Amino acid sequence: MAEQTAGTPSPTTLRRAHFFMRLSRAWDSRFESMARAGNIGRWYSAVGNEATTVGAALSLLPNDALSTVHRDLGAILTHYLDPTRLAPALFEPQDRTAWDALRPDPGALLHRLASQVLGRRDGFTRGVDRSFHYGLIDRATGLRHVGMISHLGAMIPVAAGLALANLQDGNQNVVVGFIGEGATSQGDFHEALNMAGVMKLPLILVVENNRYAFSTPLHEQFACEKLSDRAPGYGIAGETFDGTDFEAVHGAFERALARARTGEGATLLEAMLPRMRGHAEGDGSYELIAADERARWLTHDPLPRFEAWLTRIGAADAARIAAVQETATAIIEAAVARGLATPEPELHEAWRNPFAPGPVADAFARQHAEVTRG
Ligand SMILES: Cc1ncc(C[n+]2csc(CCOP(=O)(O)OP(=O)(O)O)c2C)c(N)n1
Ligand SMILES: [Mg+2]
């Protein structure tokens, strides 16, 4: 192994990052081909975002909270799964963290996630929907994941509220919230970051700036040069970085996490990302971008860039890179095949009470029973 430069993430971090970036990409490839073949109705591809989403989630500790939107599969996989049990041949004994021992069986969790996005009975919402609109909160395993609300910007005050709860509990946990740049013109963005500044909340808001909201380009969305320029106005820290450069992502998160955990408060991180896909596969938004611009962004893929860098610093060779790619593809193929073989729910099974236990939930359940009986 060649010398690593100062500040380079540890070999364990690099092995985990590589595996999860490839796992996320393999998942997208599989779902994109199903969307193209008409086997699933819609898919929101995270291609191009992997260095940012995986880099962010890798830095989290048990019971730090993650709030995601539609392009954050890499963060979800990294937050949930113990890679040393999922792909033991790819890891060294020292790669297993104390949190890995707490995390649930990764195969079972992957099956639930695949079932979720395939609308199957074993999904988190038991097949009610086929999306990332669900949450998974389990303090015993350290998993705190709050899934998305569709309304742009609505997740930012939720993430700020989670951070406030940490402050009130007196713990050292932080919240990492993701949002597209299309959400930053909403009032919720301003209100939540203002509150985060005043209350010094342990919040890191990551704006995934992929330069388009659907097909609306940046200059039609806002007039400031960088979104992170807004941070001083709220009295918080802000950074803009190349979100396809894992080393830059890792450094930005280390700094933001250190601030959040030591009471210095919130950070607005702006990850500049390539527009490598449309808003959703097949919605026509990609084709509205000029062909030469699309071609240019396709050359900004974070995965070959990361693998070339791993090779340059001596952290991986061609055989290792091929093994990670093949293993990730095989794991996803198996998870999707098992998901597809899982039944869709019967109507009465898909139903779930959206209210917390209590009189409102009881009334809702009675009403549902009447409707089901017809
Ligand atoms: C309040 C609100 N207005 C409009 C929409 C419709 N809408 C859904 S996604 C989207 C664009 C989101 O842009 P961005 O966050 O940059 O996501 P990207 O297209 O890059 O995936 C819009 C306008 C919405 N969901 N909520
Ligand atoms: Mg966008």
Tab-separated table of C-alpha atoms and ligand atoms in Angstrom:
chain	number	residue	atom	x	y	z
A	1	MET	CA	0.000	0.000	0.000
A	2	ALA	CA	1.272	3.454	-0.893
A	3	GLU	CA	1.502	6.270	1.663
A	4	GLN	CA	-1.763	8.053	2.277
A	5	THR	CA	-1.781	11.839	2.361
A	6	ALA	CA	-2.579	13.676	5.597
A	7	GLY	CA	-6.330	13.968	6.173
A	8	THR	CA	-7.136	10.967	3.992
A	9	PRO	CA	-10.040	8.939	5.449
A	10	SER	CA	-9.040	5.684	7.156
A	11	PRO	CA	-8.760	2.445	5.126
A	12	THR	CA	-11.929	1.186	6.866
A	13	THR	CA	-13.825	4.333	5.825
A	14	LEU	CA	-12.597	3.934	2.246
A	15	ARG	CA	-13.606	0.254	2.060
A	16	ARG	CA	-17.056	1.013	3.453
A	17	ALA	CA	-17.483	4.048	1.182
A	18	HIS	CA	-16.543	2.084	-1.916
A	19	PHE	CA	-18.902	-0.768	-1.080
A	20	PHE	CA	-21.907	1.460	-0.336
A	21	MET	CA	-21.347	3.711	-3.358
A	22	ARG	CA	-21.306	0.625	-5.592
A	23	LEU	CA	-24.305	-0.903	-3.765
A	24	SER	CA	-26.317	2.280	-4.333
A	25	ARG	CA	-25.306	2.364	-8.022
A	26	ALA	CA	-26.146	-1.317	-8.525
A	27	TRP	CA	-29.589	-0.703	-6.992
A	28	ASP	CA	-30.212	2.250	-9.308
A	29	SER	CA	-29.078	0.299	-12.380
A	30	ARG	CA	-31.488	-2.513	-11.532
A	31	PHE	CA	-34.430	-0.197	-10.886
A	32	GLU	CA	-33.694	1.950	-13.941
A	33	SER	CA	-33.830	-1.122	-16.173
A	34	MET	CA	-37.114	-2.185	-14.543
A	35	ALA	CA	-38.503	1.333	-15.120
A	36	ARG	CA	-37.394	1.253	-18.782
A	37	ALA	CA	-39.028	-2.140	-19.264
A	38	GLY	CA	-42.253	-0.821	-17.734
A	39	ASN	CA	-42.075	-3.221	-14.786
A	40	ILE	CA	-42.254	-0.416	-12.235
A	41	GLY	CA	-44.109	2.841	-12.657
A	42	ARG	CA	-41.488	5.337	-11.551
A	43	TRP	CA	-37.953	5.521	-10.223
A	44	TYR	CA	-35.993	8.432	-8.755
A	45	SER	CA	-32.404	7.674	-9.602
A	46	ALA	CA	-29.572	8.704	-7.249
A	47	VAL	CA	-26.879	8.326	-9.919
A	48	GLY	CA	-24.268	11.054	-9.392
A	49	ASN	CA	-25.125	11.674	-5.719
A	50	GLU	CA	-23.355	8.649	-4.194
A	51	ALA	CA	-20.163	10.316	-2.940
A	52	THR	CA	-22.267	12.859	-1.051
A	53	THR	CA	-24.965	10.582	0.349
A	54	VAL	CA	-22.585	7.787	1.377
A	55	GLY	CA	-19.942	10.228	2.643
A	56	ALA	CA	-22.542	11.940	4.837
A	57	ALA	CA	-24.026	8.794	6.364
A	58	LEU	CA	-20.631	7.163	7.000
A	59	SER	CA	-19.798	9.859	9.527
A	60	LEU	CA	-22.876	9.243	11.675
A	61	LEU	CA	-22.939	7.551	15.086
A	62	PRO	CA	-25.738	5.445	16.634
A	63	ASN	CA	-28.889	7.533	17.201
A	64	ASP	CA	-27.732	10.410	15.066
A	65	ALA	CA	-30.743	11.094	12.883
A	66	LEU	CA	-30.957	10.990	9.129
A	67	SER	CA	-33.696	12.786	7.219
A	68	THR	CA	-33.812	11.930	3.528
A	69	VAL	CA	-35.685	12.863	0.365
A	70	HIS	CA	-35.928	11.118	-3.016
A	71	ARG	CA	-32.269	10.911	-4.065
A	72	ASP	CA	-30.640	9.608	-0.889
A	73	LEU	CA	-30.586	5.833	-1.290
A	74	GLY	CA	-26.823	5.802	-0.650
A	75	ALA	CA	-27.343	7.398	2.773
A	76	ILE	CA	-30.117	4.958	3.670
A	77	LEU	CA	-28.058	1.885	2.741
A	78	THR	CA	-25.017	3.212	4.622
A	79	HIS	CA	-27.047	4.102	7.724
A	80	TYR	CA	-28.892	0.765	7.918
A	81	LEU	CA	-26.534	-1.983	6.870
A	82	ASP	CA	-23.606	-3.753	8.485
A	83	PRO	CA	-21.393	-4.349	5.421
A	84	THR	CA	-19.138	-6.807	7.247
A	85	ARG	CA	-22.036	-9.277	7.556
A	86	LEU	CA	-23.524	-8.468	4.150
A	87	ALA	CA	-20.262	-8.879	2.187
A	88	PRO	CA	-17.767	-10.523	4.574
A	89	ALA	CA	-15.228	-11.343	1.843
A	90	LEU	CA	-14.706	-7.631	1.150
A	91	PHE	CA	-13.828	-6.555	4.687
A	92	GLU	CA	-11.105	-6.963	7.302
A	93	PRO	CA	-11.843	-7.829	10.946
A	94	GLN	CA	-10.952	-4.260	12.009
A	95	ASP	CA	-13.619	-2.877	9.666
A	96	ARG	CA	-16.371	-4.111	11.985
A	97	THR	CA	-17.495	-1.221	14.191
A	98	ALA	CA	-19.215	-1.369	17.581
A	99	TRP	CA	-22.371	-0.110	15.834
A	100	ASP	CA	-22.261	-3.020	13.372
A	101	ALA	CA	-22.816	-5.358	16.315
A	102	LEU	CA	-26.007	-3.439	17.205
A	103	ARG	CA	-27.361	-3.187	13.683
A	104	PRO	CA	-30.060	-5.678	12.604
A	105	ASP	CA	-29.386	-8.566	10.221
A	106	PRO	CA	-28.429	-6.710	7.004
A	107	GLY	CA	-30.028	-9.289	4.684
A	108	ALA	CA	-33.386	-8.964	6.454
A	109	LEU	CA	-33.205	-5.158	6.394
A	110	LEU	CA	-32.275	-5.096	2.719
A	111	HIS	CA	-35.266	-7.333	2.006
A	112	ARG	CA	-37.565	-4.890	3.817
A	113	LEU	CA	-36.117	-1.977	1.841
A	114	ALA	CA	-36.440	-3.796	-1.498
A	115	SER	CA	-40.005	-4.801	-0.574
A	116	GLN	CA	-40.737	-1.189	0.343
A	117	VAL	CA	-39.760	0.239	-3.028
A	118	LEU	CA	-41.392	-2.683	-4.844
A	119	GLY	CA	-44.676	-2.203	-2.930
A	120	ARG	CA	-44.575	-5.677	-1.342
A	121	ARG	CA	-46.021	-7.050	1.871
A	122	ASP	CA	-42.662	-7.096	3.707
A	123	GLY	CA	-41.970	-3.385	3.149
A	124	PHE	CA	-41.917	-0.847	5.983
A	125	THR	CA	-45.381	0.404	5.009
A	126	ARG	CA	-46.504	-3.185	4.253
A	127	GLY	CA	-47.093	-2.363	0.606
A	128	VAL	CA	-49.245	0.730	1.175
A	129	ASP	CA	-46.975	2.552	-1.229
A	130	ARG	CA	-43.858	2.042	-3.305
A	131	SER	CA	-41.630	4.870	-2.187
A	132	PHE	CA	-39.176	6.403	0.290
A	133	HIS	CA	-42.074	7.908	2.278
A	134	TYR	CA	-41.540	5.880	5.433
A	135	GLY	CA	-39.447	6.072	8.577
A	136	LEU	CA	-37.422	3.619	10.647
A	137	ILE	CA	-36.727	4.620	14.215
A	138	ASP	CA	-35.269	2.048	16.582
A	139	ARG	CA	-33.174	3.375	19.437
A	140	ALA	CA	-31.936	-0.110	20.415
A	141	THR	CA	-30.135	-0.487	17.082
A	142	GLY	CA	-29.209	3.209	16.811
A	143	LEU	CA	-31.240	3.651	13.609
A	144	ARG	CA	-33.080	6.959	13.396
A	145	HIS	CA	-34.282	7.558	9.892
A	146	VAL	CA	-37.095	9.965	9.119
A	147	GLY	CA	-38.353	9.507	5.590
A	148	MET	CA	-39.537	12.160	3.221
A	149	ILE	CA	-42.537	14.426	2.953
A	150	SER	CA	-43.185	15.371	-0.690
A	151	HIS	CA	-43.843	19.067	-0.126
A	152	LEU	CA	-40.622	20.828	-0.968
A	153	GLY	CA	-38.850	22.181	2.103
A	154	ALA	CA	-41.195	20.533	4.595
A	155	MET	CA	-38.461	18.205	5.868
A	156	ILE	CA	-36.164	21.064	6.931
A	157	PRO	CA	-38.201	22.132	10.007
A	158	VAL	CA	-38.662	18.432	10.840
A	159	ALA	CA	-34.869	17.977	10.846
A	160	ALA	CA	-34.487	21.140	12.938
A	161	GLY	CA	-37.059	19.763	15.396
A	162	LEU	CA	-35.125	16.500	15.704
A	163	ALA	CA	-31.988	18.534	16.413
A	164	LEU	CA	-33.839	20.558	19.056
A	165	ALA	CA	-34.916	17.291	20.727
A	166	ASN	CA	-31.241	16.267	20.953
A	167	LEU	CA	-30.387	19.587	22.549
A	168	GLN	CA	-33.217	19.236	25.067
A	169	ASP	CA	-32.157	15.654	25.873
A	170	GLY	CA	-28.632	16.923	26.488
A	171	ASN	CA	-27.109	14.266	24.235
A	172	GLN	CA	-24.309	14.678	21.668
A	173	ASN	CA	-26.324	13.368	18.730
A	174	VAL	CA	-26.652	15.299	15.507
A	175	VAL	CA	-29.121	15.395	12.619
A	176	VAL	CA	-28.169	15.252	8.968
A	177	GLY	CA	-30.972	16.405	6.698
A	178	PHE	CA	-30.910	16.216	2.894
A	179	ILE	CA	-32.813	18.473	0.552
A	180	GLY	CA	-32.687	19.268	-3.168
A	181	GLU	CA	-31.758	22.809	-4.179
A	182	GLY	CA	-35.322	23.109	-5.496
A	183	ALA	CA	-36.508	23.281	-1.857
A	184	THR	CA	-34.314	26.209	-0.859
A	185	SER	CA	-36.699	28.900	-2.123
A	186	GLN	CA	-39.453	27.738	0.230
A	187	GLY	CA	-40.253	29.631	3.443
A	188	ASP	CA	-39.573	26.474	5.462
A	189	PHE	CA	-35.891	26.691	4.521
A	190	HIS	CA	-35.590	30.210	5.932
A	191	GLU	CA	-37.616	29.510	9.077
A	192	ALA	CA	-35.771	26.326	10.004
A	193	LEU	CA	-32.285	27.740	9.412
A	194	ASN	CA	-33.146	30.904	11.309
A	195	MET	CA	-34.240	28.759	14.249
A	196	ALA	CA	-31.126	26.582	13.904
A	197	GLY	CA	-28.946	29.703	14.099
A	198	VAL	CA	-30.710	31.243	17.079
A	199	MET	CA	-30.836	27.974	19.057
A	200	LYS	CA	-27.445	26.633	17.900
A	201	LEU	CA	-29.049	23.371	16.843
A	202	PRO	CA	-26.868	20.298	16.109
A	203	LEU	CA	-28.106	20.228	12.516
A	204	ILE	CA	-26.325	19.703	9.219
A	205	LEU	CA	-28.493	20.569	6.247
A	206	VAL	CA	-27.114	19.171	3.008
A	207	VAL	CA	-28.378	20.808	-0.154
A	208	GLU	CA	-27.919	18.435	-3.088
A	209	ASN	CA	-27.499	21.078	-5.766
A	210	ASN	CA	-27.840	19.209	-9.049
A	211	ARG	CA	-28.536	22.464	-10.893
A	212	TYR	CA	-32.149	21.755	-11.825
A	213	ALA	CA	-35.472	21.543	-10.026
A	214	PHE	CA	-37.258	19.248	-12.449
A	215	SER	CA	-36.146	21.277	-15.509
A	216	THR	CA	-35.866	24.745	-13.897
A	217	PRO	CA	-32.214	25.879	-13.997
A	218	LEU	CA	-30.448	27.610	-11.105
A	219	HIS	CA	-30.662	31.163	-12.452
A	220	GLU	CA	-34.458	30.880	-12.499
A	221	GLN	CA	-34.471	29.569	-8.907
A	222	PHE	CA	-32.367	32.127	-6.980
A	223	ALA	CA	-30.114	35.145	-7.556
A	224	CYS	CA	-27.324	34.478	-5.029
A	225	GLU	CA	-24.063	33.041	-6.324
A	226	LYS	CA	-23.781	30.143	-3.875
A	227	LEU	CA	-26.505	28.843	-1.580
A	228	SER	CA	-23.960	28.529	1.230
A	229	ASP	CA	-23.601	32.359	1.043
A	230	ARG	CA	-26.939	32.459	2.842
A	231	ALA	CA	-25.489	30.763	5.944
A	232	PRO	CA	-23.893	33.872	7.547
A	233	GLY	CA	-27.293	35.593	7.325
A	234	TYR	CA	-28.640	32.948	9.701
A	235	GLY	CA	-25.554	33.022	11.907
A	236	ILE	CA	-24.515	29.491	10.955
A	237	ALA	CA	-21.534	27.998	9.135
A	238	GLY	CA	-21.742	27.268	5.412
A	239	GLU	CA	-19.605	25.468	2.843
A	240	THR	CA	-19.935	24.681	-0.846
A	241	PHE	CA	-17.930	21.756	-2.195
A	242	ASP	CA	-17.696	19.364	-5.129
A	243	GLY	CA	-20.130	16.619	-4.142
A	244	THR	CA	-18.550	14.146	-6.575
A	245	ASP	CA	-15.215	14.287	-4.708
A	246	PHE	CA	-15.393	11.877	-1.764
A	247	GLU	CA	-12.401	13.427	-0.029
A	248	ALA	CA	-14.010	16.909	-0.190
A	249	VAL	CA	-17.325	15.507	1.084
A	250	HIS	CA	-15.621	13.683	3.953
A	251	GLY	CA	-13.693	16.797	5.007
A	252	ALA	CA	-16.778	19.032	4.928
A	253	PHE	CA	-18.747	16.566	7.059
A	254	GLU	CA	-15.956	16.105	9.591
A	255	ARG	CA	-15.880	19.879	10.124
A	256	ALA	CA	-19.677	20.214	10.304
A	257	LEU	CA	-19.997	17.256	12.696
A	258	ALA	CA	-17.290	18.616	14.982
A	259	ARG	CA	-19.211	21.908	15.190
A	260	ALA	CA	-22.544	20.198	15.817
A	261	ARG	CA	-21.205	17.853	18.510
A	262	THR	CA	-19.368	20.583	20.429
A	263	GLY	CA	-22.284	23.012	20.706
A	264	GLU	CA	-21.158	25.356	17.934
A	265	GLY	CA	-24.400	24.781	16.070
A	266	ALA	CA	-25.660	24.192	12.571
A	267	THR	CA	-24.000	24.056	9.162
A	268	LEU	CA	-25.429	24.512	5.696
A	269	LEU	CA	-23.521	22.279	3.278
A	270	GLU	CA	-24.011	22.755	-0.440
A	271	ALA	CA	-22.883	19.752	-2.468
A	272	MET	CA	-22.462	20.654	-6.143
A	273	LEU	CA	-23.666	17.649	-8.119
A	274	PRO	CA	-23.991	16.708	-11.774
A	275	ARG	CA	-27.414	16.364	-13.385
A	276	MET	CA	-26.946	12.810	-14.677
A	277	ARG	CA	-30.605	11.800	-14.720
A	278	GLY	CA	-34.012	13.483	-14.863
A	279	HIS	CA	-36.103	14.285	-11.808
A	280	ALA	CA	-37.732	10.859	-12.152
A	281	GLU	CA	-37.019	8.266	-14.830
A	282	GLY	CA	-39.241	8.810	-17.836
A	283	ASP	CA	-40.877	12.077	-16.674
A	284	GLY	CA	-39.370	14.027	-19.600
A	285	SER	CA	-37.399	16.484	-17.442
A	286	TYR	CA	-34.017	15.123	-18.555
A	287	GLU	CA	-34.737	15.615	-22.251
A	288	LEU	CA	-35.466	19.312	-21.615
A	289	ILE	CA	-31.766	19.856	-20.789
A	290	ALA	CA	-29.596	20.582	-23.854
A	291	ALA	CA	-27.900	17.445	-25.243
A	292	ASP	CA	-24.361	18.878	-24.996
A	293	GLU	CA	-24.925	19.815	-21.358
A	294	ARG	CA	-26.252	16.353	-20.561
A	295	ALA	CA	-23.192	14.831	-22.238
A	296	ARG	CA	-20.915	17.068	-20.161
A	297	TRP	CA	-22.499	16.114	-16.818
A	298	LEU	CA	-22.196	12.423	-17.655
A	299	THR	CA	-18.406	12.885	-17.477
A	300	HIS	CA	-18.720	13.951	-13.792
A	301	ASP	CA	-19.567	10.509	-12.436
A	302	PRO	CA	-18.340	10.240	-8.817
A	303	LEU	CA	-17.793	6.461	-8.995
A	304	PRO	CA	-15.000	6.168	-11.606
A	305	ARG	CA	-13.481	9.248	-10.005
A	306	PHE	CA	-13.470	7.589	-6.570
A	307	GLU	CA	-12.091	4.320	-7.934
A	308	ALA	CA	-9.303	6.128	-9.840
A	309	TRP	CA	-8.405	7.953	-6.632
A	310	LEU	CA	-8.412	4.722	-4.594
A	311	THR	CA	-6.029	3.254	-7.169
A	312	ARG	CA	-3.775	6.324	-7.135
A	313	ILE	CA	-3.384	6.340	-3.335
A	314	GLY	CA	-2.888	2.562	-3.292
A	315	ALA	CA	-6.113	1.818	-1.391
A	316	ALA	CA	-7.478	-0.571	-4.063
A	317	ASP	CA	-6.274	-2.405	-7.172
A	318	ALA	CA	-8.190	-3.527	-10.268
A	319	ALA	CA	-9.036	-6.927	-8.746
A	320	ARG	CA	-10.442	-5.312	-5.598
A	321	ILE	CA	-12.511	-2.820	-7.614
A	322	ALA	CA	-13.938	-5.629	-9.766
A	323	ALA	CA	-14.754	-7.695	-6.658
A	324	VAL	CA	-16.647	-4.788	-5.050
A	325	GLN	CA	-18.628	-4.146	-8.234
A	326	GLU	CA	-19.497	-7.824	-8.734
A	327	THR	CA	-20.451	-8.354	-5.099
A	328	ALA	CA	-22.655	-5.239	-5.032
A	329	THR	CA	-24.446	-6.322	-8.221
A	330	ALA	CA	-24.981	-9.862	-6.913
A	331	ILE	CA	-26.390	-8.611	-3.589
A	332	ILE	CA	-28.838	-6.288	-5.346
A	333	GLU	CA	-29.876	-8.936	-7.905
A	334	ALA	CA	-30.669	-11.331	-5.051
A	335	ALA	CA	-32.505	-8.682	-2.994
A	336	VAL	CA	-34.657	-7.584	-5.940
A	337	ALA	CA	-35.414	-11.180	-6.959
A	338	ARG	CA	-36.533	-11.959	-3.404
A	339	GLY	CA	-38.546	-8.723	-3.277
A	340	LEU	CA	-40.293	-9.528	-6.552
A	341	ALA	CA	-41.125	-13.000	-5.261
A	342	THR	CA	-42.758	-11.487	-2.168
A	343	PRO	CA	-46.524	-11.107	-2.512
A	344	GLU	CA	-48.204	-7.768	-2.819
A	345	PRO	CA	-50.530	-7.174	0.120
A	346	GLU	CA	-54.208	-7.984	0.132
A	347	LEU	CA	-56.245	-4.794	0.440
A	348	HIS	CA	-56.909	-5.261	4.170
A	349	GLU	CA	-53.202	-6.024	4.849
A	350	ALA	CA	-51.989	-2.865	3.136
A	351	TRP	CA	-54.032	-0.687	5.416
A	352	ARG	CA	-52.254	0.868	8.377
A	353	ASN	CA	-53.353	3.346	10.965
A	354	PRO	CA	-51.607	6.677	10.408
A	355	PHE	CA	-52.406	7.865	13.963
A	356	ALA	CA	-50.598	7.148	17.242
A	357	PRO	CA	-52.505	4.782	19.586
A	358	GLY	CA	-55.426	6.565	21.256
A	359	PRO	CA	-59.020	7.628	20.638
A	360	VAL	CA	-58.346	9.158	17.204
A	361	ALA	CA	-56.623	5.978	16.018
A	362	ASP	CA	-59.496	3.875	17.434
A	363	ALA	CA	-62.105	5.973	15.630
A	364	PHE	CA	-60.114	5.758	12.403
A	365	ALA	CA	-59.798	1.967	12.736
A	366	ARG	CA	-63.571	1.596	13.297
A	367	GLN	CA	-64.255	3.721	10.227
A	368	HIS	CA	-61.836	1.655	8.152
A	369	ALA	CA	-63.452	-1.608	9.294
A	370	GLU	CA	-66.860	-0.291	8.189
A	371	VAL	CA	-65.522	0.752	4.782
A	372	THR	CA	-63.779	-2.625	4.296
A	373	ARG	CA	-66.969	-4.506	5.201
A	374	GLY	CA	-68.624	-2.315	2.541
B	1	LIG	C1	-44.224	22.908	-2.205
B	1	LIG	C2	-44.040	22.119	-3.466
B	1	LIG	N1	-44.114	22.730	-4.664
B	1	LIG	C3	-43.963	22.018	-5.806
B	1	LIG	C4	-43.744	20.668	-5.753
B	1	LIG	C5	-43.597	19.854	-7.052
B	1	LIG	N2	-42.203	19.415	-7.188
B	1	LIG	C6	-41.836	18.165	-6.860
B	1	LIG	S1	-40.194	17.910	-7.036
B	1	LIG	C7	-39.956	19.475	-7.632
B	1	LIG	C8	-38.575	19.954	-8.011
B	1	LIG	C9	-37.619	19.663	-6.922
B	1	LIG	O1	-36.360	20.192	-7.220
B	1	LIG	P1	-35.081	19.593	-6.526
B	1	LIG	O2	-35.299	19.582	-5.061
B	1	LIG	O3	-33.918	20.358	-7.033
B	1	LIG	O4	-35.087	18.097	-6.985
B	1	LIG	P2	-34.519	17.432	-8.335
B	1	LIG	O5	-35.419	17.809	-9.482
B	1	LIG	O6	-33.136	17.913	-8.533
B	1	LIG	O7	-34.601	15.999	-8.032
B	1	LIG	C10	-41.150	20.184	-7.677
B	1	LIG	C11	-41.294	21.599	-8.133
B	1	LIG	C12	-43.690	20.060	-4.483
B	1	LIG	N3	-43.437	18.738	-4.313
B	1	LIG	N4	-43.826	20.809	-3.353
B	2	MG	MG	-32.280	19.775	-8.106
